């Protein structure tokens, strides 16, 4: 139903870079007709040109949704091109980090339905998770449409309020980078223990990828999965004694890292 509304009334995609392309690929694969999509982007990629969508050909009069996927610093230039669609039934859906709903209301009209979303980069392989929150004019049907669109690139969760967005940004938005860094440091530690670099990296990638998948698929929670692989007095326990250290271990370190990201997100939102 939700995607039928998009197919029928059309979708405008403002900015088709990494995130915009990942979503567009998901929608087209899911059966959205290319003729229903109008993309605005100053430098369309070869991939985009091959999709058959409308490129820099204006926008329909009353599209179901205008999805905003430009960098926050380009917002001031980009939003005025959408203002004609404001204060109507067209739903504005933004994936831009750090741009508040009030900013969109100011640029697009306070009566516009606006939904703010925070995706993450595993969206590129359909394994993202996106949190969404709408303003007072976003109806249940609008939220369901956003949910259906973003489900093309992974899971979707709904927030109780925009105030949760800084914490979400710090956890799942920025989180993939923390995990990439874990892979890097795990591989370096393996090298320090005598492994060749390429072997250490292959082991680290597969360990993080496999454990992540297991944590998502298993019925047990991650704490139990950890306990299951920790024999008393064994090798895993020796490492966990280091990692769970109160002052220097993972809990304190990750807490500080996530707090730094959330604080930065609040600062950016306040200009
Ligand atoms: N990538 C992520 O993991 C991630 C995660 C969460 C949220 N986001 C959000 O997603 C948004 C897009 O990020 P991205 O990584 O996809 O960035 P990106 O690859 O730089 O894509 C942005 C695209 O918008 C185009 N653009 C610039 N000015 C424009 C204008 N006035 N009108 C139309 N298009 C314009 C850019 O063209 P040029 O390259 O020619 O300037 C580029 O193709 C950002 O707001 C970011 O905060 C991204």
GROMACS .gro file of C-alpha atoms and ligand atoms in nm:
model
  319
    1UNK     CA    1   0.000   0.000   0.000
    2UNK     CA    2   0.268   0.245   0.109
    3UNK     CA    3   0.490   0.170  -0.190
    4UNK     CA    4   0.188   0.190  -0.423
    5UNK     CA    5   0.140   0.551  -0.312
    6UNK     CA    6   0.506   0.614  -0.399
    7UNK     CA    7   0.478   0.438  -0.737
    8UNK     CA    8   0.161   0.629  -0.825
    9UNK     CA    9   0.242   0.982  -0.707
   10UNK     CA   10   0.620   0.970  -0.746
   11UNK     CA   11   0.932   1.014  -0.537
   12UNK     CA   12   1.184   1.297  -0.555
   13UNK     CA   13   1.538   1.211  -0.445
   14UNK     CA   14   1.741   1.520  -0.360
   15UNK     CA   15   2.108   1.414  -0.363
   16UNK     CA   16   2.208   1.077  -0.505
   17UNK     CA   17   2.546   1.003  -0.347
   18UNK     CA   18   2.635   0.700  -0.137
   19UNK     CA   19   2.320   0.689   0.075
   20UNK     CA   20   2.082   0.803  -0.200
   21UNK     CA   21   2.221   0.542  -0.445
   22UNK     CA   22   2.199   0.262  -0.186
   23UNK     CA   23   1.832   0.343  -0.123
   24UNK     CA   24   1.747   0.389  -0.490
   25UNK     CA   25   1.905   0.051  -0.573
   26UNK     CA   26   1.688  -0.108  -0.301
   27UNK     CA   27   1.364   0.051  -0.426
   28UNK     CA   28   1.425  -0.043  -0.790
   29UNK     CA   29   1.514  -0.400  -0.688
   30UNK     CA   30   1.192  -0.408  -0.483
   31UNK     CA   31   0.987  -0.323  -0.792
   32UNK     CA   32   0.941   0.057  -0.777
   33UNK     CA   33   0.914   0.168  -1.143
   34UNK     CA   34   1.207   0.388  -1.252
   35UNK     CA   35   0.950   0.621  -1.412
   36UNK     CA   36   0.818   0.706  -1.061
   37UNK     CA   37   1.153   0.850  -0.947
   38UNK     CA   38   1.283   1.206  -1.005
   39UNK     CA   39   1.645   1.255  -0.899
   40UNK     CA   40   1.808   1.595  -0.848
   41UNK     CA   41   2.188   1.579  -0.829
   42UNK     CA   42   2.454   1.806  -0.984
   43UNK     CA   43   2.681   1.515  -1.092
   44UNK     CA   44   2.475   1.207  -1.177
   45UNK     CA   45   2.685   0.889  -1.169
   46UNK     CA   46   2.705   0.644  -1.461
   47UNK     CA   47   2.513   0.394  -1.250
   48UNK     CA   48   2.234   0.649  -1.194
   49UNK     CA   49   2.215   0.729  -1.567
   50UNK     CA   50   2.168   0.360  -1.638
   51UNK     CA   51   1.868   0.318  -1.406
   52UNK     CA   52   1.614   0.495  -1.628
   53UNK     CA   53   1.490   0.734  -1.357
   54UNK     CA   54   1.422   1.103  -1.439
   55UNK     CA   55   1.745   1.296  -1.378
   56UNK     CA   56   1.749   1.672  -1.324
   57UNK     CA   57   1.417   1.694  -1.507
   58UNK     CA   58   1.223   1.898  -1.252
   59UNK     CA   59   0.978   1.744  -1.008
   60UNK     CA   60   0.616   1.630  -1.028
   61UNK     CA   61   0.346   1.864  -0.888
   62UNK     CA   62   0.253   1.654  -0.586
   63UNK     CA   63   0.497   1.367  -0.527
   64UNK     CA   64   0.421   1.125  -0.242
   65UNK     CA   65   0.763   1.187  -0.093
   66UNK     CA   66   1.071   1.405  -0.130
   67UNK     CA   67   1.371   1.229   0.015
   68UNK     CA   68   1.655   1.455   0.120
   69UNK     CA   69   1.997   1.288   0.103
   70UNK     CA   70   2.243   1.575   0.064
   71UNK     CA   71   2.517   1.652   0.316
   72UNK     CA   72   2.402   1.880   0.599
   73UNK     CA   73   2.636   2.157   0.477
   74UNK     CA   74   2.462   2.156   0.133
   75UNK     CA   75   2.118   2.187   0.289
   76UNK     CA   76   2.100   2.567   0.261
   77UNK     CA   77   2.150   2.547  -0.120
   78UNK     CA   78   1.943   2.237  -0.173
   79UNK     CA   79   1.623   2.296   0.027
   80UNK     CA   80   1.493   2.603  -0.162
   81UNK     CA   81   1.458   2.378  -0.472
   82UNK     CA   82   1.199   2.180  -0.274
   83UNK     CA   83   1.010   2.470  -0.116
   84UNK     CA   84   0.732   2.465  -0.378
   85UNK     CA   85   0.631   2.122  -0.243
   86UNK     CA   86   0.599   2.256   0.115
   87UNK     CA   87   0.277   2.284   0.317
   88UNK     CA   88   0.112   2.010   0.109
   89UNK     CA   89   0.067   1.633   0.143
   90UNK     CA   90   0.417   1.565   0.009
   91UNK     CA   91   0.617   1.399   0.286
   92UNK     CA   92   0.973   1.524   0.335
   93UNK     CA   93   1.197   1.243   0.451
   94UNK     CA   94   1.551   1.346   0.550
   95UNK     CA   95   1.843   1.113   0.615
   96UNK     CA   96   2.083   1.403   0.689
   97UNK     CA   97   2.272   1.373   1.016
   98UNK     CA   98   2.232   1.664   1.255
   99UNK     CA   99   1.968   1.868   1.071
  100UNK     CA  100   1.671   1.919   1.305
  101UNK     CA  101   1.304   1.894   1.210
  102UNK     CA  102   1.257   2.264   1.294
  103UNK     CA  103   1.519   2.353   1.028
  104UNK     CA  104   1.312   2.173   0.766
  105UNK     CA  105   0.992   2.333   0.894
  106UNK     CA  106   1.158   2.672   0.860
  107UNK     CA  107   1.280   2.609   0.503
  108UNK     CA  108   0.985   2.409   0.369
  109UNK     CA  109   0.680   2.533   0.559
  110UNK     CA  110   0.563   2.452   0.910
  111UNK     CA  111   0.255   2.262   0.785
  112UNK     CA  112   0.468   2.011   0.591
  113UNK     CA  113   0.482   1.647   0.703
  114UNK     CA  114   0.849   1.593   0.789
  115UNK     CA  115   1.019   1.270   0.891
  116UNK     CA  116   1.377   1.260   1.008
  117UNK     CA  117   1.573   0.938   0.968
  118UNK     CA  118   1.915   0.817   1.077
  119UNK     CA  119   2.041   0.530   0.858
  120UNK     CA  120   2.386   0.368   0.866
  121UNK     CA  121   2.633   0.251   0.601
  122UNK     CA  122   2.550  -0.122   0.603
  123UNK     CA  123   2.245   0.007   0.410
  124UNK     CA  124   2.475  -0.030   0.107
  125UNK     CA  125   2.440  -0.410   0.139
  126UNK     CA  126   2.078  -0.407   0.261
  127UNK     CA  127   2.190  -0.461   0.623
  128UNK     CA  128   2.139  -0.112   0.764
  129UNK     CA  129   1.925  -0.005   1.055
  130UNK     CA  130   1.737   0.325   1.035
  131UNK     CA  131   1.561   0.509   1.317
  132UNK     CA  132   1.275   0.744   1.221
  133UNK     CA  133   1.076   1.017   1.393
  134UNK     CA  134   0.809   1.245   1.245
  135UNK     CA  135   0.676   1.595   1.318
  136UNK     CA  136   0.314   1.666   1.419
  137UNK     CA  137   0.199   1.669   1.053
  138UNK     CA  138   0.339   1.326   0.970
  139UNK     CA  139   0.044   1.085   0.980
  140UNK     CA  140   0.055   0.711   1.055
  141UNK     CA  141   0.025   0.650   0.681
  142UNK     CA  142   0.321   0.883   0.620
  143UNK     CA  143   0.529   0.699   0.882
  144UNK     CA  144   0.436   0.366   0.724
  145UNK     CA  145   0.545   0.496   0.384
  146UNK     CA  146   0.883   0.607   0.526
  147UNK     CA  147   0.914   0.268   0.695
  148UNK     CA  148   0.845   0.087   0.366
  149UNK     CA  149   1.098   0.303   0.175
  150UNK     CA  150   1.376   0.260   0.430
  151UNK     CA  151   1.306  -0.112   0.471
  152UNK     CA  152   1.456  -0.146   0.123
  153UNK     CA  153   1.800  -0.107   0.285
  154UNK     CA  154   1.754  -0.290   0.617
  155UNK     CA  155   1.563  -0.272   0.944
  156UNK     CA  156   1.360   0.029   1.058
  157UNK     CA  157   1.286   0.134   1.418
  158UNK     CA  158   1.070   0.422   1.541
  159UNK     CA  159   1.172   0.673   1.805
  160UNK     CA  160   0.953   0.826   2.073
  161UNK     CA  161   1.094   1.173   2.016
  162UNK     CA  162   1.357   1.366   1.821
  163UNK     CA  163   1.556   1.400   2.147
  164UNK     CA  164   1.664   1.036   2.103
  165UNK     CA  165   1.828   1.114   1.767
  166UNK     CA  166   2.165   1.224   1.912
  167UNK     CA  167   2.202   0.894   2.099
  168UNK     CA  168   2.093   0.696   1.791
  169UNK     CA  169   2.346   0.887   1.580
  170UNK     CA  170   2.617   0.804   1.836
  171UNK     CA  171   2.523   0.437   1.849
  172UNK     CA  172   2.407   0.303   1.512
  173UNK     CA  173   2.482   0.601   1.285
  174UNK     CA  174   2.848   0.631   1.376
  175UNK     CA  175   2.871   0.276   1.514
  176UNK     CA  176   2.990   0.101   1.196
  177UNK     CA  177   3.313   0.304   1.220
  178UNK     CA  178   3.374   0.177   1.573
  179UNK     CA  179   3.333  -0.179   1.449
  180UNK     CA  180   3.567  -0.117   1.155
  181UNK     CA  181   3.821   0.012   1.404
  182UNK     CA  182   3.771  -0.299   1.618
  183UNK     CA  183   3.853  -0.507   1.309
  184UNK     CA  184   4.167  -0.301   1.243
  185UNK     CA  185   4.291  -0.323   1.602
  186UNK     CA  186   4.209  -0.694   1.631
  187UNK     CA  187   4.414  -0.760   1.317
  188UNK     CA  188   4.703  -0.548   1.446
  189UNK     CA  189   4.700  -0.741   1.774
  190UNK     CA  190   4.707  -1.068   1.578
  191UNK     CA  191   5.010  -0.942   1.387
  192UNK     CA  192   5.178  -0.851   1.717
  193UNK     CA  193   5.124  -1.215   1.821
  194UNK     CA  194   5.308  -1.330   1.510
  195UNK     CA  195   5.052  -1.368   1.229
  196UNK     CA  196   5.106  -1.234   0.875
  197UNK     CA  197   4.902  -0.916   0.810
  198UNK     CA  198   4.668  -1.061   0.546
  199UNK     CA  199   4.587  -1.366   0.755
  200UNK     CA  200   4.529  -1.153   1.067
  201UNK     CA  201   4.291  -0.925   0.873
  202UNK     CA  202   4.098  -1.218   0.723
  203UNK     CA  203   4.056  -1.370   1.070
  204UNK     CA  204   3.950  -1.038   1.224
  205UNK     CA  205   3.692  -0.957   0.952
  206UNK     CA  206   3.530  -1.300   0.961
  207UNK     CA  207   3.527  -1.305   1.340
  208UNK     CA  208   3.348  -0.970   1.369
  209UNK     CA  209   3.114  -1.045   1.077
  210UNK     CA  210   3.032  -1.396   1.199
  211UNK     CA  211   2.988  -1.297   1.563
  212UNK     CA  212   2.766  -1.003   1.459
  213UNK     CA  213   2.547  -1.233   1.252
  214UNK     CA  214   2.532  -1.489   1.534
  215UNK     CA  215   2.432  -1.218   1.783
  216UNK     CA  216   2.149  -1.110   1.550
  217UNK     CA  217   2.027  -1.462   1.474
  218UNK     CA  218   2.061  -1.639   1.812
  219UNK     CA  219   1.780  -1.670   2.065
  220UNK     CA  220   2.025  -1.603   2.351
  221UNK     CA  221   2.125  -1.244   2.426
  222UNK     CA  222   2.486  -1.134   2.364
  223UNK     CA  223   2.580  -1.173   2.733
  224UNK     CA  224   2.479  -1.539   2.724
  225UNK     CA  225   2.663  -1.594   2.396
  226UNK     CA  226   2.974  -1.450   2.561
  227UNK     CA  227   2.934  -1.677   2.864
  228UNK     CA  228   2.885  -1.978   2.634
  229UNK     CA  229   3.231  -1.932   2.480
  230UNK     CA  230   3.415  -1.847   2.805
  231UNK     CA  231   3.553  -2.156   2.981
  232UNK     CA  232   3.670  -2.087   3.337
  233UNK     CA  233   4.045  -2.037   3.341
  234UNK     CA  234   4.065  -2.049   2.961
  235UNK     CA  235   4.197  -1.818   2.691
  236UNK     CA  236   3.877  -1.618   2.639
  237UNK     CA  237   3.849  -1.551   3.009
  238UNK     CA  238   4.206  -1.419   3.016
  239UNK     CA  239   4.114  -1.163   2.747
  240UNK     CA  240   3.780  -1.074   2.901
  241UNK     CA  241   3.946  -0.992   3.232
  242UNK     CA  242   4.132  -0.718   3.043
  243UNK     CA  243   3.830  -0.603   2.841
  244UNK     CA  244   3.586  -0.586   3.133
  245UNK     CA  245   3.823  -0.386   3.356
  246UNK     CA  246   3.618  -0.113   3.527
  247UNK     CA  247   3.836   0.183   3.442
  248UNK     CA  248   4.029   0.080   3.128
  249UNK     CA  249   3.805  -0.184   2.973
  250UNK     CA  250   3.543  -0.179   2.699
  251UNK     CA  251   3.247  -0.055   2.908
  252UNK     CA  252   3.420   0.267   3.015
  253UNK     CA  253   3.588   0.319   2.677
  254UNK     CA  254   3.275   0.264   2.469
  255UNK     CA  255   3.074   0.478   2.710
  256UNK     CA  256   3.321   0.766   2.657
  257UNK     CA  257   3.325   0.720   2.279
  258UNK     CA  258   2.946   0.712   2.242
  259UNK     CA  259   2.912   1.013   2.474
  260UNK     CA  260   3.163   1.208   2.264
  261UNK     CA  261   2.963   1.132   1.948
  262UNK     CA  262   2.629   1.222   2.111
  263UNK     CA  263   2.774   1.547   2.249
  264UNK     CA  264   2.907   1.635   1.902
  265UNK     CA  265   2.569   1.559   1.746
  266UNK     CA  266   2.402   1.797   1.994
  267UNK     CA  267   2.662   2.066   1.916
  268UNK     CA  268   2.609   2.030   1.539
  269UNK     CA  269   2.231   2.048   1.580
  270UNK     CA  270   2.272   2.375   1.770
  271UNK     CA  271   2.479   2.521   1.487
  272LIG     N1  272   2.679   0.764   0.440
  272LIG     C1  273   2.630   0.731   0.557
  272LIG     O1  274   2.664   0.633   0.619
  272LIG     C2  275   2.524   0.810   0.623
  272LIG     C3  276   2.468   0.764   0.742
  272LIG     C4  277   2.368   0.839   0.802
  272LIG     C5  278   2.326   0.958   0.742
  272LIG     N2  279   2.383   0.998   0.626
  272LIG     C6  280   2.338   1.123   0.567
  272LIG     O2  281   2.304   1.104   0.433
  272LIG     C7  282   2.327   1.226   0.364
  272LIG     C8  283   2.405   1.195   0.238
  272LIG     O3  284   2.528   1.135   0.272
  272LIG     P1  285   2.616   1.059   0.164
  272LIG     O4  286   2.720   0.984   0.237
  272LIG     O5  287   2.525   0.989   0.067
  272LIG     O6  288   2.682   1.188   0.091
  272LIG     P2  289   2.731   1.202  -0.059
  272LIG     O7  290   2.779   1.073  -0.112
  272LIG     O8  291   2.819   1.322  -0.062
  272LIG     O9  292   2.595   1.235  -0.137
  272LIG     C9  293   2.535   1.363  -0.143
  272LIG    C10  294   2.493   1.388  -0.288
  272LIG    O10  295   2.418   1.510  -0.296
  272LIG    C11  296   2.465   1.585  -0.407
  272LIG     N3  297   2.433   1.728  -0.392
  272LIG    C12  298   2.511   1.827  -0.340
  272LIG     N4  299   2.444   1.945  -0.346
  272LIG    C13  300   2.324   1.920  -0.401
  272LIG    C14  301   2.211   2.003  -0.433
  272LIG     N5  302   2.210   2.136  -0.409
  272LIG     N6  303   2.102   1.944  -0.488
  272LIG    C15  304   2.102   1.812  -0.513
  272LIG     N7  305   2.206   1.728  -0.484
  272LIG    C16  306   2.315   1.782  -0.429
  272LIG    C17  307   2.611   1.555  -0.409
  272LIG    O11  308   2.669   1.589  -0.532
  272LIG     P3  309   2.828   1.628  -0.536
  272LIG    O12  310   2.903   1.508  -0.486
  272LIG    O13  311   2.854   1.662  -0.677
  272LIG    O14  312   2.843   1.746  -0.442
  272LIG    C18  313   2.611   1.403  -0.382
  272LIG    O15  314   2.589   1.329  -0.498
  272LIG    C19  315   2.406   1.317   0.458
  272LIG    O16  316   2.321   1.421   0.503
  272LIG    C20  317   2.447   1.227   0.571
  272LIG    O17  318   2.443   1.297   0.695
  272LIG    C21  319   2.480   0.926   0.565
   0.00000   0.00000   0.00000
